[in-house]
Amino acid sequence: MIKNKWDIRPIGIIRTPYKEKAPYQGKFSRDPCEVEVFEEYEEGLKDVEGCSHLIVLYWLHRANRGVLQSHSPRDGKLHGVFATRSPSRPNPIGLCVAELIEKRGRFLKVVGLDAFDGTPLIDIKPYFSDIDSP
Amino acid sequence: MIKNKWDIRPIGIIRTPYKEKAPYQGKFSRDPCEVEVFEEYEEGLKDVEGCSHLIVLYWLHRANRGVLQSHSPRDGKLHGVFATRSPSRPNPIGLCVAELIEKRGRFLKVVGLDAFDGTPLIDIKPYFSDIDSP
């Protein structure tokens, strides 16, 4: 039973200092970034301020969806994209565990993102160490 | 510059013992599950066997995309969906960090999923503790 349409809906926008070059991984950046959630989804943010860390999912709008193997910056070798964190992959979903610094209405100030400025936000989940850390 | 289409492409299928009821979170389950990657994406699995844990993303095809607040099983209270792991959310993307037990061609045996049997697979990423754990 497939009820849902297979479309991704932008729920907000990510603002970062990264215009042309982004960090290898958000974890290694301490630049403050802003996550704006669109007004129509603001209700979904209730109690987000209680989370110290958020799993931020975004749509890698510049990535190449046709790529199945790529060289990893970790070892320089060619791997399948499912064994790397390459942005280019069939469904270009980016994922960072970011630290929540402050919530002001529908604007979140976070640290730890690697997305280009203007990247569409697609989901936010609370990070729970008991379920998200092996 | 938005180059990509906003469509999600199923890259495989998740087979679990959960037909009508799934565990609260995959982390709390030890049932072996199977992740099948479709033939056309098999090349993307090169070297996945080197990963002990995988971030498995799937499309929660039974979820309600119109929900913005829901009661969390963690405390029974009403929260915004972005402060909970509710499957119902504007972009119903499920996420589990699963343990990879075995790779046989394009079939992965894993432990730690909470998806219903038949859930569409949309991405696999290697879990790296240095970037995915705060």
Short mmCIF file of C-alpha atoms in Angstrom, two decimals:
data_model
loop_
_atom_site.label_atom_id
_atom_site.label_comp_id
_atom_site.label_asym_id
_atom_site.label_seq_id
_atom_site.Cartn_x
_atom_site.Cartn_y
_atom_site.Cartn_z
CA MET A 1 0.00 0.00 0.00
CA ILE A 2 1.72 3.16 -1.18
CA LYS A 3 -0.36 6.09 0.04
CA ASN A 4 2.13 8.90 -0.16
CA LYS A 5 3.23 10.76 -3.20
CA TRP A 6 6.93 10.45 -3.91
CA ASP A 7 7.63 14.13 -3.79
CA ILE A 8 9.89 15.97 -1.39
CA ARG A 9 8.48 19.22 -0.01
CA PRO A 10 10.86 21.94 1.11
CA ILE A 11 9.90 22.85 4.68
CA GLY A 12 12.43 25.61 5.04
CA ILE A 13 15.80 26.90 4.01
CA ILE A 14 19.31 26.61 5.41
CA ARG A 15 21.51 29.70 5.59
CA THR A 16 25.23 29.11 5.95
CA PRO A 17 28.44 31.03 5.18
CA TYR A 18 29.20 28.43 2.47
CA LYS A 19 28.60 29.91 -0.95
CA GLU A 20 30.97 27.93 -3.14
CA LYS A 21 32.86 25.60 -0.84
CA ALA A 22 31.36 23.73 2.11
CA PRO A 23 33.24 21.92 4.90
CA TYR A 24 33.93 18.22 4.39
CA GLN A 25 31.48 17.48 7.19
CA GLY A 26 29.42 19.79 9.37
CA LYS A 27 30.85 18.18 12.49
CA PHE A 28 34.18 19.81 11.74
CA SER A 29 32.74 23.31 11.46
CA ARG A 30 31.89 25.72 14.27
CA ASP A 31 30.33 28.37 12.04
CA PRO A 32 26.88 29.41 13.22
CA CYS A 33 24.19 28.65 10.64
CA GLU A 34 20.51 29.47 10.49
CA VAL A 35 17.71 27.05 9.80
CA GLU A 36 14.50 28.79 8.77
CA VAL A 37 11.32 26.74 8.89
CA PHE A 38 8.56 28.10 6.67
CA GLU A 39 5.53 29.57 8.44
CA GLU A 40 3.20 26.78 7.38
CA TYR A 41 5.35 24.24 9.25
CA GLU A 42 6.17 26.33 12.35
CA GLU A 43 3.73 24.36 14.52
CA GLY A 44 5.99 21.34 14.05
CA LEU A 45 8.76 23.09 16.01
CA LYS A 46 6.95 23.00 19.36
CA ASP A 47 9.45 21.85 22.05
CA VAL A 48 12.42 21.65 19.68
CA GLU A 49 14.18 23.98 22.12
CA GLY A 50 14.40 21.03 24.51
CA CYS A 51 16.78 19.21 22.15
CA SER A 52 20.51 19.77 22.47
CA HIS A 53 21.21 18.24 19.06
CA LEU A 54 19.12 17.85 15.92
CA ILE A 55 19.38 15.58 12.92
CA VAL A 56 18.97 18.01 10.05
CA LEU A 57 18.01 16.57 6.66
CA TYR A 58 18.28 18.63 3.52
CA TRP A 59 17.99 18.29 -0.23
CA LEU A 60 21.35 18.48 -1.97
CA HIS A 61 20.01 20.49 -4.85
CA ARG A 62 23.36 20.76 -6.63
CA ALA A 63 24.24 17.06 -6.48
CA ASN A 64 24.35 14.64 -9.39
CA ARG A 65 21.75 11.90 -8.97
CA GLY A 66 23.26 9.70 -11.66
CA VAL A 67 26.48 8.90 -9.78
CA LEU A 68 26.86 5.45 -8.15
CA GLN A 69 30.58 5.46 -7.30
CA SER A 70 32.86 8.25 -6.22
CA HIS A 71 36.22 8.94 -4.62
CA SER A 72 36.04 9.48 -0.88
CA PRO A 73 37.99 12.32 0.71
CA ARG A 74 38.60 9.94 3.63
CA ASP A 75 40.98 7.64 1.70
CA GLY A 76 41.00 8.91 -1.91
CA LYS A 77 39.70 5.58 -3.21
CA LEU A 78 36.73 4.77 -5.40
CA HIS A 79 33.76 3.47 -3.42
CA GLY A 80 30.08 2.90 -4.00
CA VAL A 81 28.17 6.01 -2.97
CA PHE A 82 26.34 3.99 -0.29
CA ALA A 83 29.74 3.43 1.37
CA THR A 84 30.56 7.17 1.28
CA ARG A 85 28.96 10.42 2.35
CA SER A 86 29.16 11.83 -1.17
CA PRO A 87 26.40 14.36 -1.89
CA SER A 88 25.95 12.76 -5.30
CA ARG A 89 23.68 9.73 -4.94
CA PRO A 90 20.32 8.61 -6.32
CA ASN A 91 18.36 10.44 -3.60
CA PRO A 92 20.54 13.42 -2.68
CA ILE A 93 19.56 13.71 0.97
CA GLY A 94 22.11 15.42 3.22
CA LEU A 95 22.30 14.64 6.92
CA CYS A 96 24.09 16.43 9.75
CA VAL A 97 23.83 16.10 13.50
CA ALA A 98 23.86 19.77 14.50
CA GLU A 99 24.01 21.45 17.88
CA LEU A 100 21.04 23.67 18.63
CA ILE A 101 22.22 26.99 20.01
CA GLU A 102 19.01 28.98 20.06
CA LYS A 103 15.42 28.90 18.84
CA ARG A 104 13.67 32.15 17.98
CA GLY A 105 10.22 31.44 16.67
CA ARG A 106 10.72 29.52 13.43
CA PHE A 107 14.43 30.33 13.17
CA LEU A 108 17.01 27.97 14.65
CA LYS A 109 20.61 28.94 15.22
CA VAL A 110 22.74 25.81 14.95
CA VAL A 111 26.35 24.75 14.66
CA GLY A 112 27.60 21.78 12.68
CA LEU A 113 26.09 22.02 9.20
CA ASP A 114 27.93 21.53 5.92
CA ALA A 115 25.20 22.60 3.49
CA PHE A 116 25.59 25.31 0.89
CA ASP A 117 23.80 28.57 1.61
CA GLY A 118 20.24 28.35 0.36
CA THR A 119 19.95 24.57 0.61
CA PRO A 120 16.34 23.40 1.00
CA LEU A 121 15.50 21.95 4.41
CA ILE A 122 13.42 18.76 4.30
CA ASP A 123 13.26 17.40 7.86
CA ILE A 124 14.40 17.92 11.45
CA LYS A 125 14.53 15.10 13.98
CA PRO A 126 15.67 15.18 17.60
CA TYR A 127 18.97 13.38 18.13
CA PHE A 128 18.76 10.78 20.90
CA SER A 129 22.04 9.18 21.91
CA ASP A 130 20.27 6.03 23.10
CA ILE A 131 18.87 5.26 19.65
CA ASP A 132 21.21 7.08 17.25
CA SER A 133 24.58 5.92 18.56
CA PRO A 134 25.50 2.25 18.10
CA MET B 1 19.95 27.06 -8.64
CA ILE B 2 17.67 24.06 -8.21
CA LYS B 3 18.86 21.41 -10.64
CA ASN B 4 17.31 18.32 -9.16
CA LYS B 5 13.76 17.18 -9.48
CA TRP B 6 11.97 16.91 -6.18
CA ASP B 7 11.10 13.28 -6.53
CA ILE B 8 12.21 10.42 -4.31
CA ARG B 9 13.29 7.28 -6.16
CA PRO B 10 12.99 3.92 -4.42
CA ILE B 11 16.42 2.28 -4.62
CA GLY B 12 15.37 -0.95 -2.97
CA ILE B 13 13.07 -2.55 -0.47
CA ILE B 14 13.27 -3.38 3.22
CA ARG B 15 12.11 -6.78 4.44
CA THR B 16 11.34 -7.08 8.13
CA PRO B 17 9.20 -9.31 10.37
CA TYR B 18 6.99 -6.27 11.08
CA LYS B 19 3.72 -6.58 9.20
CA GLU B 20 1.33 -4.59 11.37
CA LYS B 21 3.33 -3.43 14.37
CA ALA B 22 6.91 -2.19 14.28
CA PRO B 23 9.23 -1.65 17.27
CA TYR B 24 9.31 1.84 18.79
CA GLN B 25 12.84 2.23 17.46
CA GLY B 26 15.05 -0.13 15.50
CA LYS B 27 17.80 0.24 18.07
CA PHE B 28 15.71 -1.77 20.52
CA SER B 29 15.19 -4.68 18.13
CA ARG B 30 17.58 -7.56 17.43
CA ASP B 31 15.47 -9.10 14.65
CA PRO B 32 17.48 -9.71 11.49
CA CYS B 33 16.12 -7.74 8.54
CA GLU B 34 17.00 -7.73 4.87
CA VAL B 35 17.77 -4.70 2.78
CA GLU B 36 17.50 -5.39 -0.95
CA VAL B 37 19.06 -2.85 -3.29
CA PHE B 38 17.63 -2.93 -6.80
CA GLU B 39 19.95 -4.20 -9.54
CA GLU B 40 20.30 -0.81 -11.19
CA TYR B 41 21.83 0.61 -8.00
CA GLU B 42 24.02 -2.38 -7.03
CA GLU B 43 27.22 -0.63 -8.15
CA GLY B 44 26.66 1.89 -5.35
CA LEU B 45 27.20 -0.87 -2.76
CA LYS B 46 30.92 -1.34 -3.53
CA ASP B 47 32.82 -1.53 -0.20
CA VAL B 48 29.71 -1.27 1.97
CA GLU B 49 30.92 -4.51 3.60
CA GLY B 50 33.66 -2.44 5.24
CA CYS B 51 31.07 -0.57 7.33
CA SER B 52 30.04 -1.95 10.71
CA HIS B 53 26.98 0.29 10.89
CA LEU B 54 24.84 1.96 8.25
CA ILE B 55 22.44 4.88 8.33
CA VAL B 56 19.43 3.48 6.52
CA LEU B 57 16.90 5.96 5.14
CA TYR B 58 13.48 4.84 3.98
CA TRP B 59 10.21 6.27 2.83
CA LEU B 60 7.45 5.90 5.42
CA HIS B 61 4.82 5.10 2.88
CA ARG B 62 2.02 4.64 5.42
CA ALA B 63 2.64 7.90 7.30
CA ASN B 64 0.41 10.95 7.31
CA ARG B 65 2.18 13.93 5.79
CA GLY B 66 -0.35 16.44 7.08
CA VAL B 67 0.53 16.02 10.77
CA LEU B 68 2.59 18.74 12.52
CA GLN B 69 2.18 17.73 16.16
CA SER B 70 1.88 14.33 17.79
CA HIS B 71 2.12 12.57 21.13
CA SER B 72 5.52 11.07 21.78
CA PRO B 73 5.79 7.56 23.23
CA ARG B 74 8.78 8.86 25.21
CA ASP B 75 6.68 11.07 27.53
CA GLY B 76 3.10 10.86 26.26
CA LYS B 77 2.99 14.61 25.65
CA LEU B 78 2.08 16.60 22.55
CA HIS B 79 5.14 17.87 20.68
CA GLY B 80 5.91 19.31 17.30
CA VAL B 81 6.86 16.48 14.93
CA PHE B 82 10.33 18.01 14.51
CA ALA B 83 10.86 17.39 18.25
CA THR B 84 9.78 13.74 17.94
CA ARG B 85 10.63 10.70 15.83
CA SER B 86 7.00 10.33 14.71
CA PRO B 87 6.72 8.71 11.27
CA SER B 88 4.03 11.25 10.40
CA ARG B 89 5.72 14.47 9.24
CA PRO B 90 5.77 16.58 6.07
CA ASN B 91 8.56 14.50 4.47
CA PRO B 92 8.09 11.02 5.90
CA ILE B 93 11.72 9.92 5.88
CA GLY B 94 12.62 7.17 8.35
CA LEU B 95 16.14 6.83 9.71
CA CYS B 96 17.82 4.01 11.60
CA VAL B 97 21.43 3.32 12.44
CA ALA B 98 21.60 -0.40 11.72
CA GLU B 99 24.33 -2.96 12.28
CA LEU B 100 25.53 -4.64 9.10
CA ILE B 101 25.75 -8.39 9.65
CA GLU B 102 26.43 -9.62 6.13
CA LYS B 103 26.47 -8.47 2.52
CA ARG B 104 25.61 -10.94 -0.22
CA GLY B 105 25.63 -9.20 -3.56
CA ARG B 106 22.89 -6.60 -3.44
CA PHE B 107 21.29 -8.04 -0.29
CA LEU B 108 22.30 -6.76 3.14
CA LYS B 109 21.47 -8.57 6.35
CA VAL B 110 21.14 -5.97 9.11
CA VAL B 111 19.92 -5.64 12.67
CA GLY B 112 18.29 -2.55 14.13
CA LEU B 113 15.51 -1.49 11.76
CA ASP B 114 11.98 -0.50 12.73
CA ALA B 115 10.41 -0.26 9.27
CA PHE B 116 7.33 -2.18 8.20
CA ASP B 117 7.92 -5.07 5.84
CA GLY B 118 7.97 -3.78 2.26
CA THR B 119 9.05 -0.25 3.11
CA PRO B 120 10.83 1.48 0.20
CA LEU B 121 14.55 2.06 0.73
CA ILE B 122 15.76 5.50 -0.33
CA ASP B 123 19.38 5.82 0.83
CA ILE B 124 22.22 4.11 2.68
CA LYS B 125 25.09 6.02 4.26
CA PRO B 126 28.05 4.72 6.23
CA TYR B 127 27.84 5.58 9.93
CA PHE B 128 31.00 7.29 11.17
CA SER B 129 31.20 7.86 14.91
CA ASP B 130 33.52 10.83 14.45
CA ILE B 131 30.93 12.79 12.47
CA ASP B 132 27.59 11.28 13.52
CA SER B 133 27.94 11.32 17.28
CA PRO B 134 27.98 14.71 19.03
#
